[in-house]
PDB file of C-alpha atoms and ligand atoms in Angstrom:
ATOM      1  CA  UNK V  18     -35.836  21.418   7.975  1.00 70.00           C
ATOM      2  CA  UNK V  19     -32.866  23.636   7.361  1.00 88.00           C
ATOM      3  CA  UNK V  20     -30.454  25.140   9.828  1.00 92.00           C
ATOM      4  CA  UNK V  21     -29.855  28.152   7.599  1.00 95.00           C
ATOM      5  CA  UNK V  22     -29.347  31.198   9.764  1.00 95.00           C
ATOM      6  CA  UNK V  23     -29.687  29.409  13.103  1.00 95.00           C
ATOM      7  CA  UNK V  24     -26.760  29.721  15.482  1.00 96.00           C
ATOM      8  CA  UNK V  25     -24.045  27.244  14.559  1.00 97.00           C
ATOM      9  CA  UNK V  26     -22.222  27.678  17.868  1.00 98.00           C
ATOM     10  CA  UNK V  27     -21.463  30.206  20.561  1.00 98.00           C
ATOM     11  CA  UNK V  28     -18.103  30.285  22.311  1.00 98.00           C
ATOM     12  CA  UNK V  29     -17.700  31.718  25.786  1.00 98.00           C
ATOM     13  CA  UNK V  30     -14.490  32.216  27.725  1.00 98.00           C
ATOM     14  CA  UNK V  31     -14.728  31.363  31.416  1.00 98.00           C
ATOM     15  CA  UNK V  32     -12.640  32.156  34.482  1.00 98.00           C
ATOM     16  CA  UNK V  33     -12.706  28.644  35.974  1.00 98.00           C
ATOM     17  CA  UNK V  34     -13.282  25.823  33.528  1.00 98.00           C
ATOM     18  CA  UNK V  35     -14.013  23.117  36.117  1.00 97.00           C
ATOM     19  CA  UNK V  36     -16.631  25.254  37.831  1.00 97.00           C
ATOM     20  CA  UNK V  37     -18.226  26.184  34.510  1.00 98.00           C
ATOM     21  CA  UNK V  38     -18.219  22.575  33.358  1.00 96.00           C
ATOM     22  CA  UNK V  39     -20.099  21.526  36.498  1.00 97.00           C
ATOM     23  CA  UNK V  40     -22.661  24.258  36.013  1.00 98.00           C
ATOM     24  CA  UNK V  41     -23.194  24.072  32.264  1.00 98.00           C
ATOM     25  CA  UNK V  42     -22.911  20.293  32.151  1.00 97.00           C
ATOM     26  CA  UNK V  43     -25.748  20.040  34.617  1.00 98.00           C
ATOM     27  CA  UNK V  44     -27.983  22.677  33.039  1.00 98.00           C
ATOM     28  CA  UNK V  45     -27.467  21.745  29.405  1.00 98.00           C
ATOM     29  CA  UNK V  46     -28.010  18.037  30.024  1.00 98.00           C
ATOM     30  CA  UNK V  47     -31.323  18.910  31.667  1.00 98.00           C
ATOM     31  CA  UNK V  48     -32.260  20.472  28.311  1.00 98.00           C
ATOM     32  CA  UNK V  49     -31.148  17.479  26.268  1.00 98.00           C
ATOM     33  CA  UNK V  50     -27.682  18.636  25.207  1.00 98.00           C
ATOM     34  CA  UNK V  51     -24.922  16.061  25.091  1.00 98.00           C
ATOM     35  CA  UNK V  52     -21.215  16.512  25.575  1.00 98.00           C
ATOM     36  CA  UNK V  53     -19.763  17.122  22.128  1.00 98.00           C
ATOM     37  CA  UNK V  54     -16.082  17.996  22.571  1.00 97.00           C
ATOM     38  CA  UNK V  55     -13.777  18.031  25.562  1.00 97.00           C
ATOM     39  CA  UNK V  56     -10.145  18.992  25.747  1.00 98.00           C
ATOM     40  CA  UNK V  57      -7.738  20.432  28.286  1.00 97.00           C
ATOM     41  CA  UNK V  58      -8.857  24.045  27.898  1.00 98.00           C
ATOM     42  CA  UNK V  59     -12.465  23.590  26.996  1.00 98.00           C
ATOM     43  CA  UNK V  60     -15.602  21.631  26.363  1.00 98.00           C
ATOM     44  CA  UNK V  61     -18.717  21.923  24.268  1.00 98.00           C
ATOM     45  CA  UNK V  62     -22.307  20.699  24.511  1.00 98.00           C
ATOM     46  CA  UNK V  63     -24.526  20.150  21.499  1.00 98.00           C
ATOM     47  CA  UNK V  64     -28.232  20.034  20.792  1.00 98.00           C
ATOM     48  CA  UNK V  65     -29.433  19.592  17.233  1.00 96.00           C
ATOM     49  CA  UNK V  66     -27.169  21.587  14.972  1.00 96.00           C
ATOM     50  CA  UNK V  67     -26.076  24.099  17.601  1.00 97.00           C
ATOM     51  CA  UNK V  68     -23.343  23.782  20.184  1.00 98.00           C
ATOM     52  CA  UNK V  69     -22.029  25.910  23.004  1.00 98.00           C
ATOM     53  CA  UNK V  70     -18.303  26.057  23.644  1.00 98.00           C
ATOM     54  CA  UNK V  71     -16.672  27.021  26.933  1.00 98.00           C
ATOM     55  CA  UNK V  72     -12.973  27.782  27.043  1.00 98.00           C
ATOM     56  CA  UNK V  73     -10.682  28.585  29.950  1.00 98.00           C
ATOM     57  CA  UNK V  74      -9.584  32.237  29.656  1.00 98.00           C
ATOM     58  CA  UNK V  75      -5.831  32.753  29.921  1.00 98.00           C
ATOM     59  CA  UNK V  76      -4.518  33.947  33.273  1.00 97.00           C
ATOM     60  CA  UNK V  77      -3.319  37.265  31.833  1.00 97.00           C
ATOM     61  CA  UNK V  78      -6.868  38.144  30.760  1.00 97.00           C
ATOM     62  CA  UNK V  79      -8.505  37.386  34.098  1.00 96.00           C
ATOM     63  CA  UNK V  80      -7.718  40.810  35.586  1.00 95.00           C
ATOM     64  CA  UNK V  81     -10.912  42.277  34.133  1.00 94.00           C
ATOM     65  CA  UNK V  82     -13.826  40.099  35.194  1.00 93.00           C
ATOM     66  CA  UNK V  83     -16.917  39.581  33.088  1.00 96.00           C
ATOM     67  CA  UNK V  84     -19.773  41.965  33.793  1.00 97.00           C
ATOM     68  CA  UNK V  85     -23.048  41.557  31.947  1.00 97.00           C
ATOM     69  CA  UNK V  86     -23.785  45.300  32.061  1.00 97.00           C
ATOM     70  CA  UNK V  87     -20.668  46.132  30.068  1.00 96.00           C
ATOM     71  CA  UNK V  88     -20.517  45.966  26.290  1.00 97.00           C
ATOM     72  CA  UNK V  89     -20.824  42.368  25.102  1.00 96.00           C
ATOM     73  CA  UNK V  90     -22.959  39.416  26.034  1.00 97.00           C
ATOM     74  CA  UNK V  91     -25.682  40.081  28.586  1.00 98.00           C
ATOM     75  CA  UNK V  92     -27.465  36.751  28.738  1.00 98.00           C
ATOM     76  CA  UNK V  93     -28.296  33.473  27.089  1.00 98.00           C
ATOM     77  CA  UNK V  94     -31.939  32.364  26.901  1.00 98.00           C
ATOM     78  CA  UNK V  95     -33.097  28.794  26.320  1.00 98.00           C
ATOM     79  CA  UNK V  96     -36.445  27.282  25.396  1.00 98.00           C
ATOM     80  CA  UNK V  97     -38.043  25.103  28.064  1.00 98.00           C
ATOM     81  CA  UNK V  98     -40.503  22.367  27.108  1.00 97.00           C
ATOM     82  CA  UNK V  99     -43.215  23.619  29.475  1.00 98.00           C
ATOM     83  CA  UNK V 100     -43.978  25.711  32.524  1.00 98.00           C
ATOM     84  CA  UNK V 101     -43.574  22.505  34.536  1.00 98.00           C
ATOM     85  CA  UNK V 102     -40.004  22.202  33.340  1.00 98.00           C
ATOM     86  CA  UNK V 103     -39.317  25.809  34.331  1.00 98.00           C
ATOM     87  CA  UNK V 104     -40.711  24.993  37.792  1.00 98.00           C
ATOM     88  CA  UNK V 105     -38.669  21.822  38.056  1.00 98.00           C
ATOM     89  CA  UNK V 106     -35.431  23.566  37.150  1.00 98.00           C
ATOM     90  CA  UNK V 107     -36.256  26.464  39.470  1.00 98.00           C
ATOM     91  CA  UNK V 108     -36.397  23.982  42.331  1.00 98.00           C
ATOM     92  CA  UNK V 109     -33.072  22.473  41.297  1.00 98.00           C
ATOM     93  CA  UNK V 110     -31.425  25.903  40.998  1.00 98.00           C
ATOM     94  CA  UNK V 111     -32.688  26.725  44.489  1.00 97.00           C
ATOM     95  CA  UNK V 112     -31.596  23.446  46.019  1.00 97.00           C
ATOM     96  CA  UNK V 113     -28.158  23.702  44.430  1.00 96.00           C
ATOM     97  CA  UNK V 114     -27.743  27.147  45.987  1.00 95.00           C
ATOM     98  CA  UNK V 115     -27.265  28.813  42.610  1.00 96.00           C
ATOM     99  CA  UNK V 116     -27.937  32.517  42.330  1.00 96.00           C
ATOM    100  CA  UNK V 117     -31.498  33.034  41.141  1.00 97.00           C
ATOM    101  CA  UNK V 118     -32.392  36.504  39.821  1.00 98.00           C
ATOM    102  CA  UNK V 119     -35.576  38.589  40.173  1.00 97.00           C
ATOM    103  CA  UNK V 120     -36.910  36.258  42.887  1.00 96.00           C
ATOM    104  CA  UNK V 121     -39.592  38.742  43.900  1.00 97.00           C
ATOM    105  CA  UNK V 122     -41.136  38.671  40.421  1.00 97.00           C
ATOM    106  CA  UNK V 123     -40.528  35.024  39.600  1.00 97.00           C
ATOM    107  CA  UNK V 124     -41.818  33.470  37.333  1.00 97.00           C
ATOM    108  CA  UNK V 125     -43.138  36.632  35.646  1.00 97.00           C
ATOM    109  CA  UNK V 126     -40.024  38.849  35.799  1.00 96.00           C
ATOM    110  CA  UNK V 127     -40.129  39.047  32.001  1.00 95.00           C
ATOM    111  CA  UNK V 128     -43.783  40.100  31.866  1.00 95.00           C
ATOM    112  CA  UNK V 129     -47.255  38.855  32.705  1.00 94.00           C
ATOM    113  CA  UNK V 130     -47.352  36.327  29.885  1.00 94.00           C
ATOM    114  CA  UNK V 131     -43.715  35.381  29.978  1.00 97.00           C
ATOM    115  CA  UNK V 132     -42.987  32.406  32.223  1.00 98.00           C
ATOM    116  CA  UNK V 133     -39.281  32.174  32.881  1.00 98.00           C
ATOM    117  CA  UNK V 134     -36.467  31.407  35.282  1.00 98.00           C
ATOM    118  CA  UNK V 135     -33.471  33.737  35.503  1.00 98.00           C
ATOM    119  CA  UNK V 136     -30.275  32.753  37.233  1.00 98.00           C
ATOM    120  CA  UNK V 137     -26.497  33.173  36.984  1.00 98.00           C
ATOM    121  CA  UNK V 138     -23.664  31.034  35.773  1.00 98.00           C
ATOM    122  CA  UNK V 139     -20.427  30.956  37.837  1.00 97.00           C
ATOM    123  CA  UNK V 140     -19.056  34.033  35.991  1.00 97.00           C
ATOM    124  CA  UNK V 141     -22.398  35.777  36.541  1.00 97.00           C
ATOM    125  CA  UNK V 142     -23.553  35.452  32.958  1.00 98.00           C
ATOM    126  CA  UNK V 143     -27.334  35.656  33.143  1.00 98.00           C
ATOM    127  CA  UNK V 144     -29.099  32.486  32.080  1.00 98.00           C
ATOM    128  CA  UNK V 145     -32.759  32.443  31.183  1.00 98.00           C
ATOM    129  CA  UNK V 146     -35.110  29.513  30.715  1.00 98.00           C
ATOM    130  CA  UNK V 147     -38.404  30.375  29.018  1.00 98.00           C
ATOM    131  CA  UNK V 148     -41.588  28.308  28.822  1.00 98.00           C
ATOM    132  CA  UNK V 149     -43.527  28.239  25.561  1.00 97.00           C
ATOM    133  CA  UNK V 150     -46.425  30.709  25.465  1.00 90.00           C
TER     134      UNK V 150
HETATM  135 ZN1   ZN T 204     -33.992  37.384  27.584  1.00 63.08          ZN
END
């Protein structure tokens, strides 16, 4: 098993590190990630050979907020283990009052054979959790 070509890491700048740590720490641990690095301005979570890094954006760059419709990252999609896991996390997202997307079409917002949960991180980055087909 080689990691050739797989994502090594992704780094995302956030507007409020504490808030993002609460959100991503919860979600990524549900998927089996473990805390990998933590320092004053950031943290990372790792699964296998891939890790996600979150860094506090500097104050002077916070004047233009993130918007997923602008050029740049639109969303991050993760594999779920099963449809049951998608359902379980959907319940948790609801009960935590997080912003779920495409509620009217859930869980088939991505298509008839595509079972997924869509929601938002605290900076409104779209997060997707997809069940295996
Ligand atoms: Zn997607």
